[in-house]
Amino acid sequence: TEDQAPAQIRSIIDRYPIVLFMKGTRQAPQCGFSDATVALLDQLQVDYECIDCLDEERNPGLREAIKVFSEWPTIPQLYVGSEFIGGADICRDMAEAGELQDVIEK
């Protein structure tokens, strides 16, 4: 439920060192921004967890709840070490500057 969503999100980001909340799955992203962010993370050859915000059966209400949780209006959203890093544009800019790898390797 909506009341449980923040606790569920916190549990997920605390459980996995790197989490990408995205539209679709790692194998089949459902938007260009999610696809681009998966590609960035794959290039870094890091292990990360993907959570499909469109899967209402497994993640009811998550698509809107994650936006409220992070105070960020778009998906995908990347979390590293339980901290919100950013969306697709921020991840791309950080990757181009070499900063994304630095954050992930901490």
N, CA, C and O atoms as a GROMACS GRO file, in nm:
protein
  424
    1THR      N    1   0.084  -0.120   0.000
    1THR     CA    2   0.000   0.000   0.000
    1THR      C    3   0.087   0.124   0.000
    1THR      O    4   0.208   0.116   0.019
    2GLU      N    5   0.023   0.238  -0.022
    2GLU     CA    6   0.099   0.364  -0.026
    2GLU      C    7   0.169   0.392   0.106
    2GLU      O    8   0.281   0.443   0.108
    3ASP      N    9   0.103   0.358   0.219
    3ASP     CA   10   0.162   0.384   0.350
    3ASP      C   11   0.289   0.303   0.371
    3ASP      O   12   0.381   0.346   0.440
    4GLN      N   13   0.294   0.185   0.311
    4GLN     CA   14   0.408   0.096   0.328
    4GLN      C   15   0.520   0.125   0.229
    4GLN      O   16   0.633   0.080   0.247
    5ALA      N   17   0.490   0.200   0.124
    5ALA     CA   18   0.586   0.221   0.016
    5ALA      C   19   0.720   0.278   0.063
    5ALA      O   20   0.824   0.225   0.026
    6PRO      N   21   0.721   0.386   0.144
    6PRO     CA   22   0.852   0.439   0.185
    6PRO      C   23   0.938   0.336   0.259
    6PRO      O   24   1.059   0.329   0.237
    7ALA      N   25   0.877   0.257   0.344
    7ALA     CA   26   0.952   0.154   0.418
    7ALA      C   27   1.002   0.046   0.322
    7ALA      O   28   1.113  -0.004   0.338
    8GLN      N   29   0.921   0.011   0.224
    8GLN     CA   30   0.963  -0.091   0.127
    8GLN      C   31   1.078  -0.039   0.042
    8GLN      O   32   1.174  -0.112   0.016
    9ILE      N   33   1.070   0.087   0.000
    9ILE     CA   34   1.178   0.147  -0.079
    9ILE      C   35   1.306   0.152   0.003
    9ILE      O   36   1.413   0.115  -0.045
   10ARG      N   37   1.295   0.197   0.127
   10ARG     CA   38   1.412   0.204   0.216
   10ARG      C   39   1.474   0.065   0.232
   10ARG      O   40   1.596   0.050   0.229
   11SER      N   41   1.391  -0.036   0.249
   11SER     CA   42   1.439  -0.173   0.264
   11SER      C   43   1.517  -0.218   0.140
   11SER      O   44   1.622  -0.282   0.152
   12ILE      N   45   1.466  -0.185   0.023
   12ILE     CA   46   1.532  -0.223  -0.102
   12ILE      C   47   1.667  -0.154  -0.116
   12ILE      O   48   1.768  -0.218  -0.146
   13ILE      N   49   1.670  -0.022  -0.094
   13ILE     CA   50   1.796   0.050  -0.115
   13ILE      C   51   1.899   0.020  -0.007
   13ILE      O   52   2.019   0.036  -0.029
   14ASP      N   53   1.851  -0.024   0.110
   14ASP     CA   54   1.945  -0.064   0.214
   14ASP      C   55   1.998  -0.206   0.190
   14ASP      O   56   2.107  -0.241   0.236
   15ARG      N   57   1.920  -0.289   0.119
   15ARG     CA   58   1.957  -0.429   0.096
   15ARG      C   59   2.062  -0.443  -0.014
   15ARG      O   60   2.149  -0.530  -0.006
   16TYR      N   61   2.055  -0.358  -0.116
   16TYR     CA   62   2.144  -0.372  -0.231
   16TYR      C   63   2.238  -0.251  -0.240
   16TYR      O   64   2.193  -0.138  -0.226
   17PRO      N   65   2.367  -0.275  -0.263
   17PRO     CA   66   2.462  -0.163  -0.273
   17PRO      C   67   2.429  -0.066  -0.387
   17PRO      O   68   2.447   0.055  -0.373
   18ILE      N   69   2.381  -0.120  -0.500
   18ILE     CA   70   2.346  -0.037  -0.616
   18ILE      C   71   2.208  -0.081  -0.664
   18ILE      O   72   2.187  -0.199  -0.695
   19VAL      N   73   2.115   0.013  -0.671
   19VAL     CA   74   1.978  -0.017  -0.713
   19VAL      C   75   1.934   0.082  -0.820
   19VAL      O   76   1.951   0.203  -0.804
   20LEU      N   77   1.879   0.030  -0.928
   20LEU     CA   78   1.820   0.114  -1.032
   20LEU      C   79   1.670   0.088  -1.036
   20LEU      O   80   1.625  -0.021  -1.070
   21PHE      N   81   1.593   0.191  -1.000
   21PHE     CA   82   1.448   0.187  -1.017
   21PHE      C   83   1.423   0.233  -1.159
   21PHE      O   84   1.459   0.345  -1.196
   22MET      N   85   1.360   0.148  -1.238
   22MET     CA   86   1.350   0.176  -1.382
   22MET      C   87   1.215   0.133  -1.436
   22MET      O   88   1.135   0.070  -1.368
   23LYS      N   89   1.192   0.168  -1.561
   23LYS     CA   90   1.073   0.122  -1.633
   23LYS      C   91   1.115   0.001  -1.715
   23LYS      O   92   1.195   0.011  -1.808
   24GLY      N   93   1.058  -0.115  -1.679
   24GLY     CA   94   1.095  -0.238  -1.746
   24GLY      C   95   1.200  -0.314  -1.667
   24GLY      O   96   1.222  -0.289  -1.549
   25THR      N   97   1.263  -0.408  -1.735
   25THR     CA   98   1.366  -0.491  -1.672
   25THR      C   99   1.502  -0.463  -1.735
   25THR      O  100   1.512  -0.398  -1.840
   26ARG      N  101   1.603  -0.513  -1.670
   26ARG     CA  102   1.740  -0.497  -1.722
   26ARG      C  103   1.750  -0.553  -1.863
   26ARG      O  104   1.816  -0.495  -1.949
   27GLN      N  105   1.684  -0.667  -1.888
   27GLN     CA  106   1.689  -0.731  -2.019
   27GLN      C  107   1.597  -0.663  -2.119
   27GLN      O  108   1.620  -0.670  -2.240
   28ALA      N  109   1.492  -0.597  -2.071
   28ALA     CA  110   1.393  -0.536  -2.160
   28ALA      C  111   1.345  -0.402  -2.104
   28ALA      O  112   1.231  -0.392  -2.058
   29PRO      N  113   1.432  -0.299  -2.107
   29PRO     CA  114   1.391  -0.168  -2.059
   29PRO      C  115   1.272  -0.116  -2.141
   29PRO      O  116   1.262  -0.141  -2.261
   30GLN      N  117   1.181  -0.044  -2.074
   30GLN     CA  118   1.059   0.003  -2.138
   30GLN      C  119   1.063   0.151  -2.173
   30GLN      O  120   0.962   0.207  -2.216
   31CYS      N  121   1.178   0.215  -2.155
   31CYS     CA  122   1.192   0.354  -2.202
   31CYS      C  123   1.339   0.379  -2.235
   31CYS      O  124   1.428   0.311  -2.183
   32GLY      N  125   1.363   0.476  -2.320
   32GLY     CA  126   1.499   0.506  -2.363
   32GLY      C  127   1.591   0.548  -2.250
   32GLY      O  128   1.710   0.516  -2.250
   33PHE      N  129   1.535   0.620  -2.152
   33PHE     CA  130   1.617   0.667  -2.040
   33PHE      C  131   1.660   0.550  -1.951
   33PHE      O  132   1.774   0.546  -1.905
   34SER      N  133   1.569   0.457  -1.928
   34SER     CA  134   1.605   0.337  -1.851
   34SER      C  135   1.709   0.256  -1.926
   34SER      O  136   1.806   0.207  -1.868
   35ASP      N  137   1.689   0.241  -2.056
   35ASP     CA  138   1.783   0.166  -2.141
   35ASP      C  139   1.922   0.229  -2.135
   35ASP      O  140   2.022   0.158  -2.122
   36ALA      N  141   1.928   0.361  -2.145
   36ALA     CA  142   2.057   0.431  -2.144
   36ALA      C  143   2.128   0.415  -2.009
   36ALA      O  144   2.250   0.400  -2.005
   37THR      N  145   2.052   0.418  -1.901
   37THR     CA  146   2.112   0.405  -1.768
   37THR      C  147   2.162   0.263  -1.744
   37THR      O  148   2.268   0.244  -1.685
   38VAL      N  149   2.087   0.163  -1.789
   38VAL     CA  150   2.132   0.024  -1.782
   38VAL      C  151   2.264   0.010  -1.860
   38VAL      O  152   2.357  -0.055  -1.813
   39ALA      N  153   2.271   0.070  -1.978
   39ALA     CA  154   2.392   0.062  -2.060
   39ALA      C  155   2.512   0.123  -1.988
   39ALA      O  156   2.622   0.068  -1.992
   40LEU      N  157   2.491   0.237  -1.920
   40LEU     CA  158   2.599   0.301  -1.845
   40LEU      C  159   2.651   0.209  -1.735
   40LEU      O  160   2.771   0.190  -1.719
   41LEU      N  161   2.558   0.151  -1.659
   41LEU     CA  162   2.598   0.063  -1.550
   41LEU      C  163   2.664  -0.064  -1.602
   41LEU      O  164   2.761  -0.112  -1.544
   42ASP      N  165   2.614  -0.117  -1.713
   42ASP     CA  166   2.675  -0.236  -1.772
   42ASP      C  167   2.818  -0.206  -1.819
   42ASP      O  168   2.906  -0.291  -1.807
   43GLN      N  169   2.840  -0.086  -1.872
   43GLN     CA  170   2.975  -0.048  -1.916
   43GLN      C  171   3.073  -0.047  -1.799
   43GLN      O  172   3.191  -0.078  -1.815
   44LEU      N  173   3.022  -0.010  -1.681
   44LEU     CA  174   3.108  -0.006  -1.562
   44LEU      C  175   3.132  -0.145  -1.505
   44LEU      O  176   3.213  -0.163  -1.414
   45GLN      N  177   3.060  -0.244  -1.558
   45GLN     CA  178   3.076  -0.383  -1.516
   45GLN      C  179   3.059  -0.399  -1.365
   45GLN      O  180   3.140  -0.461  -1.297
   46VAL      N  181   2.950  -0.340  -1.314
   46VAL     CA  182   2.919  -0.352  -1.172
   46VAL      C  183   2.793  -0.436  -1.155
   46VAL      O  184   2.710  -0.446  -1.245
   47ASP      N  185   2.781  -0.496  -1.038
   47ASP     CA  186   2.662  -0.573  -1.005
   47ASP      C  187   2.559  -0.476  -0.948
   47ASP      O  188   2.589  -0.399  -0.857
   48TYR      N  189   2.438  -0.480  -1.001
   48TYR     CA  190   2.334  -0.391  -0.950
   48TYR      C  191   2.198  -0.457  -0.961
   48TYR      O  192   2.176  -0.547  -1.043
   49GLU      N  193   2.108  -0.412  -0.876
   49GLU     CA  194   1.972  -0.464  -0.873
   49GLU      C  195   1.881  -0.370  -0.950
   49GLU      O  196   1.890  -0.248  -0.936
   50CYS      N  197   1.792  -0.426  -1.031
   50CYS     CA  198   1.693  -0.346  -1.104
   50CYS      C  199   1.555  -0.373  -1.045
   50CYS      O  200   1.518  -0.488  -1.020
   51ILE      N  201   1.480  -0.267  -1.025
   51ILE     CA  202   1.343  -0.278  -0.976
   51ILE      C  203   1.252  -0.216  -1.082
   51ILE      O  204   1.266  -0.099  -1.117
   52ASP      N  205   1.157  -0.295  -1.131
   52ASP     CA  206   1.066  -0.251  -1.238
   52ASP      C  207   0.949  -0.174  -1.178
   52ASP      O  208   0.862  -0.231  -1.113
   53CYS      N  209   0.948  -0.043  -1.201
   53CYS     CA  210   0.843   0.044  -1.148
   53CYS      C  211   0.711   0.028  -1.222
   53CYS      O  212   0.608   0.077  -1.175
   54LEU      N  213   0.712  -0.038  -1.336
   54LEU     CA  214   0.589  -0.058  -1.413
   54LEU      C  215   0.517  -0.187  -1.375
   54LEU      O  216   0.403  -0.208  -1.414
   55ASP      N  217   0.583  -0.273  -1.299
   55ASP     CA  218   0.525  -0.403  -1.262
   55ASP      C  219   0.433  -0.385  -1.141
   55ASP      O  220   0.476  -0.400  -1.026
   56GLU      N  221   0.306  -0.354  -1.168
   56GLU     CA  222   0.210  -0.327  -1.061
   56GLU      C  223   0.180  -0.452  -0.979
   56GLU      O  224   0.141  -0.441  -0.862
   57GLU      N  225   0.197  -0.569  -1.038
   57GLU     CA  226   0.170  -0.692  -0.964
   57GLU      C  227   0.274  -0.714  -0.854
   57GLU      O  228   0.240  -0.750  -0.742
   58ARG      N  229   0.399  -0.693  -0.888
   58ARG     CA  230   0.508  -0.716  -0.792
   58ARG      C  231   0.540  -0.592  -0.709
   58ARG      O  232   0.583  -0.603  -0.595
   59ASN      N  233   0.520  -0.475  -0.768
   59ASN     CA  234   0.558  -0.348  -0.703
   59ASN      C  235   0.443  -0.248  -0.708
   59ASN      O  236   0.456  -0.143  -0.771
   60PRO      N  237   0.330  -0.278  -0.644
   60PRO     CA  238   0.213  -0.190  -0.655
   60PRO      C  239   0.241  -0.049  -0.603
   60PRO      O  240   0.291  -0.030  -0.492
   61GLY      N  241   0.208   0.050  -0.687
   61GLY     CA  242   0.221   0.190  -0.648
   61GLY      C  243   0.362   0.246  -0.652
   61GLY      O  244   0.383   0.363  -0.623
   62LEU      N  245   0.458   0.163  -0.689
   62LEU     CA  246   0.599   0.206  -0.683
   62LEU      C  247   0.630   0.319  -0.780
   62LEU      O  248   0.712   0.406  -0.751
   63ARG      N  249   0.566   0.318  -0.896
   63ARG     CA  250   0.596   0.418  -0.999
   63ARG      C  251   0.582   0.560  -0.944
   63ARG      O  252   0.665   0.646  -0.973
   64GLU      N  253   0.478   0.584  -0.867
   64GLU     CA  254   0.459   0.717  -0.807
   64GLU      C  255   0.532   0.729  -0.673
   64GLU      O  256   0.586   0.835  -0.642
   65ALA      N  257   0.534   0.622  -0.596
   65ALA     CA  258   0.594   0.627  -0.462
   65ALA      C  259   0.743   0.661  -0.467
   65ALA      O  260   0.792   0.733  -0.380
   66ILE      N  261   0.815   0.609  -0.567
   66ILE     CA  262   0.959   0.636  -0.574
   66ILE      C  263   0.985   0.784  -0.603
   66ILE      O  264   1.084   0.840  -0.556
   67LYS      N  265   0.896   0.846  -0.679
   67LYS     CA  266   0.911   0.989  -0.710
   67LYS      C  267   0.892   1.074  -0.584
   67LYS      O  268   0.962   1.173  -0.563
   68VAL      N  269   0.797   1.034  -0.500
   68VAL     CA  270   0.772   1.104  -0.374
   68VAL      C  271   0.889   1.081  -0.279
   68VAL      O  272   0.937   1.174  -0.214
   69PHE      N  273   0.934   0.956  -0.272
   69PHE     CA  274   1.043   0.918  -0.181
   69PHE      C  275   1.169   1.000  -0.208
   69PHE      O  276   1.232   1.051  -0.116
   70SER      N  277   1.205   1.010  -0.336
   70SER     CA  278   1.330   1.077  -0.374
   70SER      C  279   1.313   1.227  -0.395
   70SER      O  280   1.411   1.301  -0.403
   71GLU      N  281   1.187   1.271  -0.405
   71GLU     CA  282   1.157   1.408  -0.444
   71GLU      C  283   1.217   1.438  -0.582
   71GLU      O  284   1.265   1.548  -0.607
   72TRP      N  285   1.212   1.338  -0.669
   72TRP     CA  286   1.263   1.349  -0.806
   72TRP      C  287   1.151   1.305  -0.900
   72TRP      O  288   1.092   1.199  -0.878
   73PRO      N  289   1.120   1.384  -1.004
   73PRO     CA  290   0.997   1.360  -1.081
   73PRO      C  291   1.003   1.252  -1.188
   73PRO      O  292   0.901   1.220  -1.248
   74THR      N  293   1.120   1.196  -1.214
   74THR     CA  294   1.130   1.103  -1.327
   74THR      C  295   1.193   0.970  -1.286
   74THR      O  296   1.254   0.957  -1.180
   75ILE      N  297   1.174   0.873  -1.372
   75ILE     CA  298   1.233   0.740  -1.361
   75ILE      C  299   1.312   0.719  -1.490
   75ILE      O  300   1.262   0.755  -1.596
   76PRO      N  301   1.431   0.663  -1.486
   76PRO     CA  302   1.492   0.583  -1.380
   76PRO      C  303   1.552   0.668  -1.268
   76PRO      O  304   1.573   0.789  -1.282
   77GLN      N  305   1.579   0.600  -1.156
   77GLN     CA  306   1.646   0.661  -1.043
   77GLN      C  307   1.751   0.563  -0.992
   77GLN      O  308   1.724   0.445  -0.969
   78LEU      N  309   1.873   0.615  -0.975
   78LEU     CA  310   1.984   0.531  -0.929
   78LEU      C  311   2.018   0.563  -0.784
   78LEU      O  312   2.032   0.679  -0.745
   79TYR      N  313   2.032   0.457  -0.705
   79TYR     CA  314   2.075   0.468  -0.566
   79TYR      C  315   2.204   0.389  -0.549
   79TYR      O  316   2.215   0.276  -0.596
   80VAL      N  317   2.302   0.450  -0.482
   80VAL     CA  318   2.428   0.382  -0.452
   80VAL      C  319   2.455   0.401  -0.303
   80VAL      O  320   2.454   0.514  -0.254
   81GLY      N  321   2.478   0.292  -0.232
   81GLY     CA  322   2.502   0.301  -0.088
   81GLY      C  323   2.387   0.368  -0.015
   81GLY      O  324   2.409   0.446   0.076
   82SER      N  325   2.265   0.336  -0.055
   82SER     CA  326   2.141   0.389   0.004
   82SER      C  327   2.119   0.538  -0.024
   82SER      O  328   2.025   0.596   0.030
   83GLU      N  329   2.203   0.599  -0.106
   83GLU     CA  330   2.188   0.741  -0.138
   83GLU      C  331   2.138   0.759  -0.280
   83GLU      O  332   2.182   0.690  -0.372
   84PHE      N  333   2.045   0.853  -0.298
   84PHE     CA  334   1.993   0.885  -0.431
   84PHE      C  335   2.101   0.957  -0.510
   84PHE      O  336   2.153   1.060  -0.466
   85ILE      N  337   2.134   0.905  -0.627
   85ILE     CA  338   2.236   0.966  -0.713
   85ILE      C  339   2.172   1.057  -0.816
   85ILE      O  340   2.214   1.171  -0.834
   86GLY      N  341   2.069   1.007  -0.885
   86GLY     CA  342   2.002   1.091  -0.984
   86GLY      C  343   1.932   1.007  -1.089
   86GLY      O  344   1.922   0.885  -1.080
   87GLY      N  345   1.883   1.078  -1.189
   87GLY     CA  346   1.814   1.015  -1.301
   87GLY      C  347   1.909   0.994  -1.418
   87GLY      O  348   2.031   0.999  -1.403
   88ALA      N  349   1.850   0.969  -1.534
   88ALA     CA  350   1.928   0.933  -1.653
   88ALA      C  351   2.028   1.042  -1.692
   88ALA      O  352   2.144   1.012  -1.721
   89ASP      N  353   1.984   1.167  -1.695
   89ASP     CA  354   2.073   1.276  -1.737
   89ASP      C  355   2.190   1.294  -1.641
   89ASP      O  356   2.305   1.310  -1.684
   90ILE      N  357   2.162   1.291  -1.512
   90ILE     CA  358   2.268   1.306  -1.413
   90ILE      C  359   2.366   1.190  -1.421
   90ILE      O  360   2.487   1.210  -1.415
   91CYS      N  361   2.313   1.069  -1.436
   91CYS     CA  362   2.402   0.952  -1.448
   91CYS      C  363   2.490   0.963  -1.571
   91CYS      O  364   2.609   0.932  -1.566
   92ARG      N  365   2.432   1.007  -1.683
   92ARG     CA  366   2.510   1.022  -1.806
   92ARG      C  367   2.620   1.127  -1.787
   92ARG      O  368   2.736   1.104  -1.822
   93ASP      N  369   2.583   1.242  -1.730
   93ASP     CA  370   2.682   1.348  -1.709
   93ASP      C  371   2.793   1.302  -1.615
   93ASP      O  372   2.910   1.330  -1.638
   94MET      N  373   2.755   1.232  -1.509
   94MET     CA  374   2.855   1.181  -1.414
   94MET      C  375   2.945   1.078  -1.481
   94MET      O  376   3.066   1.076  -1.457
   95ALA      N  377   2.888   0.992  -1.564
   95ALA     CA  378   2.967   0.889  -1.633
   95ALA      C  379   3.068   0.954  -1.727
   95ALA      O  380   3.184   0.913  -1.733
   96GLU      N  381   3.023   1.056  -1.800
   96GLU     CA  382   3.112   1.126  -1.894
   96GLU      C  383   3.226   1.194  -1.821
   96GLU      O  384   3.337   1.206  -1.875
   97ALA      N  385   3.201   1.241  -1.699
   97ALA     CA  386   3.303   1.309  -1.620
   97ALA      C  387   3.388   1.212  -1.538
   97ALA      O  388   3.481   1.253  -1.469
   98GLY      N  389   3.355   1.082  -1.544
   98GLY     CA  390   3.427   0.983  -1.466
   98GLY      C  391   3.382   0.977  -1.321
   98GLY      O  392   3.442   0.905  -1.240
   99GLU      N  393   3.277   1.052  -1.287
   99GLU     CA  394   3.233   1.060  -1.147
   99GLU      C  395   3.146   0.942  -1.106
   99GLU      O  396   3.146   0.903  -0.990
  100LEU      N  397   3.072   0.886  -1.200
  100LEU     CA  398   2.982   0.776  -1.165
  100LEU      C  399   3.061   0.656  -1.115
  100LEU      O  400   3.024   0.593  -1.016
  101GLN      N  401   3.170   0.624  -1.183
  101GLN     CA  402   3.254   0.513  -1.140
  101GLN      C  403   3.312   0.540  -1.001
  101GLN      O  404   3.321   0.450  -0.918
  102ASP      N  405   3.352   0.665  -0.976
  102ASP     CA  406   3.407   0.701  -0.845
  102ASP      C  407   3.305   0.676  -0.734
  102ASP      O  408   3.338   0.620  -0.630
  103VAL      N  409   3.180   0.718  -0.758
  103VAL     CA  410   3.074   0.702  -0.658
  103VAL      C  411   3.048   0.553  -0.633
  103VAL      O  412   3.032   0.510  -0.518
  104ILE      N  413   3.045   0.476  -0.740
  104ILE     CA  414   3.015   0.332  -0.729
  104ILE      C  415   3.128   0.256  -0.660
  104ILE      O  416   3.103   0.158  -0.590
  105GLU      N  417   3.250   0.299  -0.680
  105GLU     CA  418   3.365   0.226  -0.624
  105GLU      C  419   3.393   0.261  -0.478
  105GLU      O  420   3.479   0.200  -0.416
  106LYS      N  421   3.322   0.358  -0.423
  106LYS     CA  422   3.344   0.395  -0.282
  106LYS      C  423   3.307   0.284  -0.188
  106LYS      O  424   3.320   0.298  -0.067
   0.00000   0.00000   0.00000
